[in-house]
mmCIF file of C-alpha atoms in Angstrom:
data_model
loop_
_atom_site.group_PDB
_atom_site.id
_atom_site.type_symbol
_atom_site.label_atom_id
_atom_site.label_comp_id
_atom_site.label_asym_id
_atom_site.label_seq_id
_atom_site.Cartn_x
_atom_site.Cartn_y
_atom_site.Cartn_z
ATOM 1 C CA TYR U 664 45.212 56.449 -3.868
ATOM 2 C CA GLY U 665 41.639 55.771 -2.785
ATOM 3 C CA ARG U 666 38.853 57.726 -1.099
ATOM 4 C CA ARG U 667 40.717 60.747 0.487
ATOM 5 C CA VAL U 668 44.114 62.317 0.681
ATOM 6 C CA ARG U 669 44.922 64.868 3.173
ATOM 7 C CA VAL U 670 48.234 67.047 3.653
ATOM 8 C CA SER U 671 49.755 67.347 7.134
ATOM 9 C CA PRO U 672 49.776 70.803 8.637
ATOM 10 C CA ASP U 673 53.679 70.954 8.166
ATOM 11 C CA GLY U 674 53.112 69.990 4.369
ATOM 12 C CA ARG U 675 55.613 67.233 4.814
ATOM 13 C CA ARG U 676 53.284 64.174 4.975
ATOM 14 C CA LEU U 677 50.112 62.719 3.425
ATOM 15 C CA VAL U 678 47.416 60.345 5.139
ATOM 16 C CA VAL U 679 45.558 58.404 2.622
ATOM 17 C CA SER U 680 42.480 56.406 3.250
ATOM 18 C CA ASP U 681 42.248 53.436 0.790
ATOM 19 C CA GLU U 682 39.525 50.958 1.282
ATOM 20 C CA ARG U 683 41.407 48.379 -0.388
ATOM 21 C CA GLY U 684 44.529 48.202 1.955
ATOM 22 C CA GLY U 685 43.955 50.402 4.905
ATOM 23 C CA PRO U 686 45.263 53.997 5.778
ATOM 24 C CA TRP U 687 48.668 54.926 4.777
ATOM 25 C CA LEU U 688 51.020 57.429 6.020
ATOM 26 C CA VAL U 689 53.333 58.872 3.135
ATOM 27 C CA GLU U 690 56.471 60.702 4.109
ATOM 28 C CA LEU U 691 56.983 63.034 1.192
ATOM 29 C CA ASP U 692 60.875 64.010 1.860
ATOM 30 C CA ARG U 693 61.678 60.335 2.461
ATOM 31 C CA ASP U 694 59.666 58.953 -0.383
ATOM 32 C CA ARG U 695 58.370 56.283 1.993
ATOM 33 C CA ARG U 696 54.793 54.950 2.721
ATOM 34 C CA SER U 697 53.667 52.859 5.608
ATOM 35 C CA ARG U 698 50.349 51.593 7.174
ATOM 36 C CA ILE U 699 49.036 53.600 10.120
ATOM 37 C CA VAL U 700 46.807 50.712 11.152
ATOM 38 C CA GLN U 701 46.554 47.151 9.862
ATOM 39 C CA GLU U 702 42.893 47.066 9.820
ATOM 40 C CA GLU U 703 40.712 48.257 6.853
ATOM 41 C CA GLY U 704 37.815 50.507 6.649
ATOM 42 C CA TYR U 705 39.389 53.817 7.917
ATOM 43 C CA GLU U 706 38.063 56.420 5.612
ATOM 44 C CA TYR U 707 37.871 60.329 5.522
ATOM 45 C CA PRO U 708 41.088 61.358 7.270
ATOM 46 C CA ALA U 709 41.580 64.691 9.079
ATOM 47 C CA TRP U 710 44.686 65.986 10.918
ATOM 48 C CA THR U 711 44.910 67.406 14.145
ATOM 49 C CA PRO U 712 46.386 70.917 14.088
ATOM 50 C CA ASP U 713 49.616 69.908 15.658
ATOM 51 C CA GLY U 714 50.008 67.205 13.070
ATOM 52 C CA ARG U 715 50.380 64.258 15.720
ATOM 53 C CA ALA U 716 47.282 62.387 15.015
ATOM 54 C CA VAL U 717 44.629 61.708 12.477
ATOM 55 C CA VAL U 718 40.804 61.316 12.845
ATOM 56 C CA PHE U 719 39.231 58.675 10.727
ATOM 57 C CA VAL U 720 35.451 57.269 10.131
ATOM 58 C CA LYS U 721 35.522 53.619 10.752
ATOM 59 C CA THR U 722 33.171 51.833 8.413
ATOM 60 C CA GLY U 723 32.201 48.254 7.784
ATOM 61 C CA GLY U 724 29.912 48.021 10.870
ATOM 62 C CA PRO U 725 28.645 50.628 13.382
ATOM 63 C CA PHE U 726 30.059 53.974 12.092
ATOM 64 C CA GLU U 727 32.735 55.348 14.757
ATOM 65 C CA PHE U 728 35.097 58.196 14.707
ATOM 66 C CA MET U 729 38.587 56.975 15.615
ATOM 67 C CA LEU U 730 41.798 58.835 16.543
ATOM 68 C CA VAL U 731 44.821 57.566 15.473
ATOM 69 C CA GLU U 732 48.575 58.635 16.015
ATOM 70 C CA ALA U 733 50.363 59.555 12.756
ATOM 71 C CA ARG U 734 52.982 56.665 12.932
ATOM 72 C CA SER U 735 53.058 52.957 11.864
ATOM 73 C CA GLY U 736 51.492 50.458 13.844
ATOM 74 C CA ALA U 737 49.518 53.042 16.174
ATOM 75 C CA LEU U 738 46.348 51.800 18.338
ATOM 76 C CA PRO U 739 43.219 53.484 17.223
ATOM 77 C CA ARG U 740 40.966 55.104 20.159
ATOM 78 C CA ARG U 741 37.384 55.500 19.798
ATOM 79 C CA ILE U 742 36.052 59.142 19.917
ATOM 80 C CA ALA U 743 32.434 58.562 19.455
ATOM 81 C CA GLY U 744 29.695 56.452 17.693
ATOM 82 C CA ILE U 745 27.524 58.073 15.070
ATOM 83 C CA ALA U 746 24.192 57.069 13.923
ATOM 84 C CA GLU U 747 24.746 57.526 10.154
ATOM 85 C CA GLU U 748 27.370 57.569 7.507
ATOM 86 C CA SER U 749 29.377 60.703 7.970
ATOM 87 C CA ILE U 750 32.690 62.480 6.482
ATOM 88 C CA VAL U 751 35.136 63.767 8.727
ATOM 89 C CA ASP U 752 35.869 67.437 7.573
ATOM 90 C CA ASP U 753 38.314 69.047 10.114
ATOM 91 C CA VAL U 754 39.716 69.190 13.462
ATOM 92 C CA THR U 755 39.038 72.880 14.944
ATOM 93 C CA PRO U 756 42.073 75.272 15.003
ATOM 94 C CA ASP U 757 41.972 74.805 18.959
ATOM 95 C CA GLY U 758 42.314 71.080 18.588
ATOM 96 C CA ARG U 759 39.293 70.325 20.493
ATOM 97 C CA PRO U 760 35.941 69.392 18.313
ATOM 98 C CA VAL U 761 35.979 67.305 15.178
ATOM 99 C CA THR U 762 33.679 68.640 12.472
ATOM 100 C CA TYR U 763 31.819 66.495 10.029
ATOM 101 C CA THR U 764 29.091 66.093 7.524
ATOM 102 C CA SER U 765 26.290 63.774 7.712
ATOM 103 C CA ALA U 766 25.825 61.927 4.588
ATOM 104 C CA MET U 767 21.950 61.535 4.846
ATOM 105 C CA SER U 768 20.854 64.821 6.481
ATOM 106 C CA GLY U 769 23.542 67.228 4.897
ATOM 107 C CA ASP U 770 24.008 68.720 8.336
ATOM 108 C CA VAL U 771 27.231 69.930 9.459
ATOM 109 C CA ARG U 772 28.129 68.776 13.053
ATOM 110 C CA SER U 773 30.901 68.601 15.602
ATOM 111 C CA VAL U 774 31.738 66.249 18.477
ATOM 112 C CA PRO U 775 34.494 66.717 21.112
ATOM 113 C CA LEU U 776 37.845 65.122 19.995
ATOM 114 C CA ASP U 777 38.331 63.591 23.793
ATOM 115 C CA GLY U 778 34.927 61.926 23.494
ATOM 116 C CA THR U 779 33.347 63.567 26.241
ATOM 117 C CA GLY U 780 30.415 65.821 26.157
ATOM 118 C CA PRO U 781 27.505 66.175 23.585
ATOM 119 C CA GLY U 782 28.052 66.974 20.081
ATOM 120 C CA LYS U 783 26.686 70.142 18.139
ATOM 121 C CA VAL U 784 24.968 71.185 14.992
ATOM 122 C CA LEU U 785 27.087 73.959 13.321
ATOM 123 C CA LEU U 786 24.739 74.255 10.208
ATOM 124 C CA ARG U 787 21.338 72.581 9.483
ATOM 125 C CA GLY U 788 19.395 72.031 6.310
ATOM 126 C CA THR U 789 22.102 73.042 3.899
ATOM 127 C CA GLY U 790 22.242 69.700 1.979
ATOM 128 C CA ALA U 791 25.929 69.753 2.269
ATOM 129 C CA ALA U 792 28.092 66.884 1.057
ATOM 130 C CA THR U 793 31.319 67.791 2.504
ATOM 131 C CA SER U 794 32.553 71.019 4.267
ATOM 132 C CA ALA U 795 35.566 72.896 5.511
ATOM 133 C CA LEU U 796 35.893 75.096 8.516
ATOM 134 C CA SER U 797 37.857 78.317 8.271
ATOM 135 C CA PRO U 798 41.198 78.743 9.979
ATOM 136 C CA ASP U 799 39.602 81.194 12.573
ATOM 137 C CA GLY U 800 36.668 78.711 13.221
ATOM 138 C CA ARG U 801 33.970 81.240 12.223
ATOM 139 C CA TRP U 802 32.976 80.071 8.652
ATOM 140 C CA ILE U 803 32.038 76.968 7.090
ATOM 141 C CA ALA U 804 32.583 76.372 3.322
ATOM 142 C CA TYR U 805 30.581 73.503 1.738
ATOM 143 C CA TRP U 806 29.307 72.096 -1.273
ATOM 144 C CA SER U 807 25.834 71.333 -1.992
ATOM 145 C CA THR U 808 23.124 70.611 -4.765
ATOM 146 C CA VAL U 809 20.343 72.580 -3.376
ATOM 147 C CA SER U 810 20.525 75.150 -6.139
ATOM 148 C CA GLY U 811 20.014 72.330 -8.875
ATOM 149 C CA GLN U 812 23.490 71.639 -9.413
ATOM 150 C CA ALA U 813 26.679 71.368 -7.223
ATOM 151 C CA GLU U 814 27.904 74.722 -6.092
ATOM 152 C CA VAL U 815 30.218 76.045 -3.016
ATOM 153 C CA PHE U 816 28.738 78.162 -0.430
ATOM 154 C CA VAL U 817 30.213 79.931 2.616
ATOM 155 C CA GLU U 818 27.998 80.297 5.753
ATOM 156 C CA ARG U 819 28.746 81.516 9.117
ATOM 157 C CA VAL U 820 29.062 78.727 11.925
ATOM 158 C CA GLY U 821 25.426 78.547 13.359
ATOM 159 C CA GLY U 822 23.836 79.883 10.160
ATOM 160 C CA GLY U 823 23.442 83.146 8.427
ATOM 161 C CA ASP U 824 25.547 85.309 5.908
ATOM 162 C CA ARG U 825 25.226 82.573 3.325
ATOM 163 C CA THR U 826 27.259 83.357 0.163
ATOM 164 C CA GLN U 827 27.465 81.388 -3.037
ATOM 165 C CA VAL U 828 31.111 81.175 -4.047
ATOM 166 C CA SER U 829 31.168 79.084 -7.333
ATOM 167 C CA THR U 830 29.360 80.368 -10.218
ATOM 168 C CA ALA U 831 29.400 77.460 -12.832
ATOM 169 C CA GLY U 832 29.505 74.356 -10.611
ATOM 170 C CA GLY U 833 31.870 73.462 -7.816
ATOM 171 C CA GLY U 834 32.985 70.876 -5.057
ATOM 172 C CA SER U 835 35.327 69.905 -2.679
ATOM 173 C CA PRO U 836 36.130 73.314 -0.963
ATOM 174 C CA ARG U 837 39.267 73.937 1.079
ATOM 175 C CA TRP U 838 40.562 77.176 2.763
ATOM 176 C CA ALA U 839 43.924 78.827 2.370
ATOM 177 C CA ARG U 840 45.799 78.853 5.483
ATOM 178 C CA ASP U 841 45.229 82.619 6.015
ATOM 179 C CA GLY U 842 41.576 82.126 5.658
ATOM 180 C CA HIS U 843 41.239 84.749 2.996
ATOM 181 C CA GLU U 844 41.058 82.627 0.040
ATOM 182 C CA LEU U 845 38.979 79.405 -0.896
ATOM 183 C CA TYR U 846 39.931 76.598 -3.263
ATOM 184 C CA PHE U 847 37.550 74.340 -4.979
ATOM 185 C CA VAL U 848 37.165 72.039 -7.914
ATOM 186 C CA SER U 849 34.856 72.836 -10.896
ATOM 187 C CA GLY U 850 34.799 70.221 -13.448
ATOM 188 C CA ALA U 851 38.534 69.479 -14.224
ATOM 189 C CA ARG U 852 39.853 72.755 -12.885
ATOM 190 C CA LEU U 853 41.091 74.061 -9.677
ATOM 191 C CA MET U 854 39.525 77.414 -8.711
ATOM 192 C CA ALA U 855 40.097 80.200 -6.067
ATOM 193 C CA ALA U 856 38.315 82.866 -4.770
ATOM 194 C CA ARG U 857 39.020 85.567 -2.256
ATOM 195 C CA PHE U 858 36.993 85.705 0.840
ATOM 196 C CA ALA U 859 36.777 88.603 3.245
ATOM 197 C CA ALA U 860 34.531 88.010 6.338
ATOM 198 C CA GLU U 861 33.300 91.904 6.646
ATOM 199 C CA HIS U 862 32.196 91.612 2.916
ATOM 200 C CA ALA U 863 30.523 88.042 3.256
ATOM 201 C CA ALA U 864 27.851 88.785 0.643
ATOM 202 C CA LYS U 865 30.392 90.527 -1.904
ATOM 203 C CA ASN U 866 33.197 88.358 -2.027
ATOM 204 C CA GLY U 867 35.404 87.992 -5.349
ATOM 205 C CA LYS U 868 34.431 85.915 -8.184
ATOM 206 C CA PRO U 869 36.367 82.591 -8.779
ATOM 207 C CA SER U 870 39.485 82.637 -11.055
#
């Protein structure tokens, strides 16, 4: 199914970015697939918290963030242009900023969903490949090779209280809905680790 697959907040739909045929909306209960937009080059989707729209990175020219309603034939709306290739990670729980990871710098940043106002740097110097914002908006999980191999880390937004979560390699972290568990991939295995904000440096080993 291509570059990225993301599940809707209600768990009933998938959005799939496919560089060969444009982004798709898959309705699981109806077993139906439809094109969201006809144009190709929409990558790295992230749902808005209300499940009504999806943010993509538009590639194939100047990199842009695009907001698209989650329905067939929707018209994309430009949010912002970006200077380098980036991966959309999440829309914050309040539905305002979009968080993303810069492919070259590895910084984790945000930009307003409505396209107004300046962007912000949430984490700098992590070498992150992709990241995931916790449900409460206070923590960022990311994977990076700064330790010599790909590992998963959690760090407070703005920096600080950095904790390594994986112990034998890891990538593609995602939070459980309650924010108390973190899922990630290690080799061919799906791993889970408990996370408690008050004990950020002493969180559970992955299992």
